[in-house]
Short mmCIF file of C-alpha atoms in Angstrom, two decimals:
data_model
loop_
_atom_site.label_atom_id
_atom_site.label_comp_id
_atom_site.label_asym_id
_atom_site.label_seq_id
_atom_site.Cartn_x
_atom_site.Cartn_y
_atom_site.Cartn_z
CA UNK A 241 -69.57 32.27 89.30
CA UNK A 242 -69.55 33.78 85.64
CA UNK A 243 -68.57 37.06 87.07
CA UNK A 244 -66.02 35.87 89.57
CA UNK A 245 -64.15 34.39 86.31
CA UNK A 246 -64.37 37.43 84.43
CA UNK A 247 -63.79 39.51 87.49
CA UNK A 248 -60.06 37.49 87.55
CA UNK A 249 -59.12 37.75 83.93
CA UNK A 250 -59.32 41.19 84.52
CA UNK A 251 -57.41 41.45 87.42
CA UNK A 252 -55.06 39.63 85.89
CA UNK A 253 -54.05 42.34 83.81
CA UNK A 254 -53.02 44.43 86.76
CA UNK A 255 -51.23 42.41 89.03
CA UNK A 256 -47.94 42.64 89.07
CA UNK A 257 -46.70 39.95 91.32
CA UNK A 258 -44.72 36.63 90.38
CA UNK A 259 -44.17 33.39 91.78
CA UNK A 260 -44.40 30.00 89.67
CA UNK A 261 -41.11 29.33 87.30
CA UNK A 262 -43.02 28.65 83.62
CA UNK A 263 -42.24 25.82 82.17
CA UNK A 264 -41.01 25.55 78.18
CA UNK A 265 -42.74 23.34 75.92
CA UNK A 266 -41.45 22.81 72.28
CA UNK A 267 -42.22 20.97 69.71
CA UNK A 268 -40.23 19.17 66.65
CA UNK A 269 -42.60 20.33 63.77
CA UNK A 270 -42.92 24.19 64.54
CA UNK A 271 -40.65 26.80 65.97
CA UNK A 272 -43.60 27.78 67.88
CA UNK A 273 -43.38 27.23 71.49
CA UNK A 274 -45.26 28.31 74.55
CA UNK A 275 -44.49 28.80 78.76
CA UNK A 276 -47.23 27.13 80.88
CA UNK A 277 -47.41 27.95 84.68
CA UNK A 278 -49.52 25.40 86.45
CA UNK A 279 -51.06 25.56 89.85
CA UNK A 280 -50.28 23.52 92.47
CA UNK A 281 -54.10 22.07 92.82
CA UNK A 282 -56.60 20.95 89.68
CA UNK A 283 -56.47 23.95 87.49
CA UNK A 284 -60.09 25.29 87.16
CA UNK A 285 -59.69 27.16 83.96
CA UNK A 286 -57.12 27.93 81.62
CA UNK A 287 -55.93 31.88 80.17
CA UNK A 288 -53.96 32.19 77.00
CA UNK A 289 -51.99 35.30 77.08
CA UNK A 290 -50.39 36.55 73.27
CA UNK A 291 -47.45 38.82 72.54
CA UNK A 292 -47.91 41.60 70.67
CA UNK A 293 -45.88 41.88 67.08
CA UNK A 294 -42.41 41.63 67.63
CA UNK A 295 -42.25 40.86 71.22
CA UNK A 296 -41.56 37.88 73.11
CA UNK A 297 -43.35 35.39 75.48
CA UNK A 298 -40.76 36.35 78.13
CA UNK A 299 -41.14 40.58 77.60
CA UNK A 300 -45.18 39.51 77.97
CA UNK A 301 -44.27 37.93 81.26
CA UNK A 302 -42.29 41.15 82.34
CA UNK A 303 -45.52 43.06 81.61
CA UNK A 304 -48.27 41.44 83.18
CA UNK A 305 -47.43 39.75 85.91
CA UNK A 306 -50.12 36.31 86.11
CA UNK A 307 -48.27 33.83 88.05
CA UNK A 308 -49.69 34.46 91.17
CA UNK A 309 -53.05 35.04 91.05
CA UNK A 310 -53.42 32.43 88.67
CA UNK A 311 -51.50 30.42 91.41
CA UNK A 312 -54.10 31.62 93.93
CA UNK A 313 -57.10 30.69 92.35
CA UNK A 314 -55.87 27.34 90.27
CA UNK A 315 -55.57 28.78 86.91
CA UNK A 316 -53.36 27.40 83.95
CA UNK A 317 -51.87 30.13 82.38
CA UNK A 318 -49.77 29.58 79.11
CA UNK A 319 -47.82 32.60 77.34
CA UNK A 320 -47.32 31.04 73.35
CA UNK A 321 -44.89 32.05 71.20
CA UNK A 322 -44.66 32.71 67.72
CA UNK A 323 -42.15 32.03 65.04
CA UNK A 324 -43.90 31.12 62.22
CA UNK A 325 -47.18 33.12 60.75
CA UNK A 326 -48.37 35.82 58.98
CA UNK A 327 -51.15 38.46 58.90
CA UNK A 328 -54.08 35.83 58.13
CA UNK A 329 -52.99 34.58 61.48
CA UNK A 330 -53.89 31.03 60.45
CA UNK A 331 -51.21 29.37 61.72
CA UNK A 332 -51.34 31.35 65.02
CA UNK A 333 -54.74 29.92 65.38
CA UNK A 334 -53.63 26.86 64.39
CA UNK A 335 -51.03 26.39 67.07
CA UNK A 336 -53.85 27.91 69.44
CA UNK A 337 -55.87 24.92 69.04
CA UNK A 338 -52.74 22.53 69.04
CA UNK A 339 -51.69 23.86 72.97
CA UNK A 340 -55.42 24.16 74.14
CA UNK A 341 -56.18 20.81 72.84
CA UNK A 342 -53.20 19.53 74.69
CA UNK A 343 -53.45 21.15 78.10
CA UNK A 344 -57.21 20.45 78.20
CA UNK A 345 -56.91 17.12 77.47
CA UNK A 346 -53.78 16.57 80.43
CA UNK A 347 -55.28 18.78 83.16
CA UNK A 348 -59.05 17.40 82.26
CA UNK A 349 -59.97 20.68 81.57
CA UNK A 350 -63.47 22.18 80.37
CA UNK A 351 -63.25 24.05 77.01
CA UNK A 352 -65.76 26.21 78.63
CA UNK A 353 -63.80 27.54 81.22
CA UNK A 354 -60.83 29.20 78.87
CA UNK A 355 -60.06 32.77 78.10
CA UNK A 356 -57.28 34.93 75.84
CA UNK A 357 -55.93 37.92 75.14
CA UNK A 358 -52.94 40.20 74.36
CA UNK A 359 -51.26 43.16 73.17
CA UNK A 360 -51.76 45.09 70.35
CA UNK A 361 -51.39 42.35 67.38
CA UNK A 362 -51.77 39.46 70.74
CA UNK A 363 -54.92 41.46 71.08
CA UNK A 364 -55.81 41.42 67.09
CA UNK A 365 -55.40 37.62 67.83
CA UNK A 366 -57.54 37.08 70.25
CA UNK A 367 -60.26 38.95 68.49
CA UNK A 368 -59.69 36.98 65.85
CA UNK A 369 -59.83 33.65 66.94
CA UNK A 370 -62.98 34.38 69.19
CA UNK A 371 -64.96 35.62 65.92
CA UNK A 372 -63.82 32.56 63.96
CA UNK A 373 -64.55 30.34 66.69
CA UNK A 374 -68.01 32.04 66.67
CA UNK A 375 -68.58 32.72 62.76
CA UNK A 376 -67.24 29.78 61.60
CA UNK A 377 -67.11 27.06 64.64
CA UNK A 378 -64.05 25.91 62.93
CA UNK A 379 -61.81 26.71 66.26
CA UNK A 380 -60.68 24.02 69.10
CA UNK A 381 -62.96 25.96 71.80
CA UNK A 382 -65.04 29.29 71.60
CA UNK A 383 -63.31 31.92 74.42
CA UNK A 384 -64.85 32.34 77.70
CA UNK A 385 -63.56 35.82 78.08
CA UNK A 386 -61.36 37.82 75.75
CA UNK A 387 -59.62 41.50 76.49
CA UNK A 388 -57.47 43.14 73.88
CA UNK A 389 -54.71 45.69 74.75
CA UNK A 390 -54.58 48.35 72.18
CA UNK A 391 -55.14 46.12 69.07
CA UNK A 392 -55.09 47.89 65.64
CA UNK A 393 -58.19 45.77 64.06
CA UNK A 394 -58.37 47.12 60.41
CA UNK A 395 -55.55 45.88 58.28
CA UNK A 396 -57.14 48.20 55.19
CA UNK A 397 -56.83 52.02 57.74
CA UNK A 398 -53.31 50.24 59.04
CA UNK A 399 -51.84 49.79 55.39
CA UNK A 400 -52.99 53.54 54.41
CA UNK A 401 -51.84 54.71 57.80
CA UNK A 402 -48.32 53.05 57.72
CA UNK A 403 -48.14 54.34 53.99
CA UNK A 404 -49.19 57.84 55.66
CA UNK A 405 -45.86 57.35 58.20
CA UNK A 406 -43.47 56.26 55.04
CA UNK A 407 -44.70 59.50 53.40
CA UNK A 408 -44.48 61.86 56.42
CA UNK A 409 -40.86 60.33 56.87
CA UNK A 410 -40.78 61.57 60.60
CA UNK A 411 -37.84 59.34 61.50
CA UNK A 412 -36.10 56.44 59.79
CA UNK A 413 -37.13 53.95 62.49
CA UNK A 414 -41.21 54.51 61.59
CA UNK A 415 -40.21 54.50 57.96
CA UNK A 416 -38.42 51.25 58.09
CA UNK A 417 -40.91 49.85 60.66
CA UNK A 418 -44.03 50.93 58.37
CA UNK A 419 -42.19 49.69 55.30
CA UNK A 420 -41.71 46.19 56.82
CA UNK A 421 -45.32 45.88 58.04
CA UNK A 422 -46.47 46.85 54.70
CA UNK A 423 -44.38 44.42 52.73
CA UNK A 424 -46.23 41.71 54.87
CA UNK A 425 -49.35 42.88 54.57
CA UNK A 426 -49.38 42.52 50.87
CA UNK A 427 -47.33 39.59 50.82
CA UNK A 428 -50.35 37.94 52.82
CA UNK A 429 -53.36 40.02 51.03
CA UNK A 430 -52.28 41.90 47.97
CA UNK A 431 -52.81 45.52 47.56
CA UNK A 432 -56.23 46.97 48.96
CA UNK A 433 -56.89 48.74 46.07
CA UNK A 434 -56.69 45.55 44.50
CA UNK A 435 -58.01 43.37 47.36
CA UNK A 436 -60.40 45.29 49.31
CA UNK A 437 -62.79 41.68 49.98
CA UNK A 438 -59.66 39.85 51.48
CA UNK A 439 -58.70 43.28 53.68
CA UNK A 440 -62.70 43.47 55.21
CA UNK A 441 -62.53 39.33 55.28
CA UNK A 442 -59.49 39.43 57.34
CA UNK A 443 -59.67 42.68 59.59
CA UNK A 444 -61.12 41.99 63.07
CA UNK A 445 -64.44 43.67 65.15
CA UNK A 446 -65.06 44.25 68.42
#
């Protein structure tokens, strides 16, 4: 049974075949907002699927395609999006718990039976939450499964790499691109050089 979960989570990431219209769910105190596609019998687990950095739930949905073998096999699948956060990902977590809590407690789901992933920083997410959830048992439920798409998971080798781009100055997109992810790195954790505990406290493992 424990493979035949993980065994669909993975195809999951492969299919590309749609059918269920996702539902919208918003909220009054955030911006944050997620899609939920429900099956049509008692869902029998639930995946969390998160963008990457700067893309939304609705380019994630034109990517990998979940609706119908999540259909098929009575899985709740919800695709969150985020408008307010930063590179602690607190909040993301946060709001992770908040739409978890929620759908397990309508569907009378098992927090057991729940998985997540993304791409690239959706994948940096998932990583994180899962260690958290298993470091500090401070999370709504401790993943099932989680798969991670290309995540960069060391925010201290990203800063000197971006700063490596700004300096190379290949093309004014990168620049302005490194330059932005750089002014929110050290609006969220200072300087390295200056902060090196906060950069190895924050960065994620595998």
């Amino acid at each position: 049974m424990k493979n035949k979960f993980y065994l669909l989570i993975f195809l999951s990431c492969c299919v590309s075949l749609f059918s269920q219209k996702p539902e919208k769910i918003k909220f009054g105190d955030t911006p944050n907002f997620y899609y939920r596609i429900v099956p049509e019998g008692k869902p029998s687990g639930m995946l969390i699927v998160l963008p990457g950095g700067g893309e939304t739930p609705e380019g994630v949905m034109n990517q990998i395609y979940l609706d119908e073998l999540a259909y098929e096999n009575n899985m709740l699948v919800l695709f969150p999006g985020f408008e307010d956060g930063d590179f602690t990902m607190e909040k993301e977590q946060k709001f992770m718990d908040r739409i978890a809590k929620d759908n397990v407690e309508k569907y009378h789901l098992s927090k057991d039976r729940i998985a997540i992933g993304g791409l690239s920083y959706g994948g940096m997410l998932a990583v994180k939450y899962a260690e958290i959830s298993v470091r500090d048992r401070s999370r709504y439920f401790i993943p099932k499964a989680v798969f991670a798409l290309d995540p960069p998971l060391d925010y201290e080798n990203m800063y000197y790499r971006l700063r490596r781009d700004i300096e190379r100055n290949v093309s004014e997109v990168a620049v302005n691109e490194a330059k932005g992810f750089i002014d929110e790195l050290v609006k969220s954790l200072v300087y390295p050089e200056k902060n090196r505990e906060m950069y190895i406290r924050e960065y994620m493992f595998l």
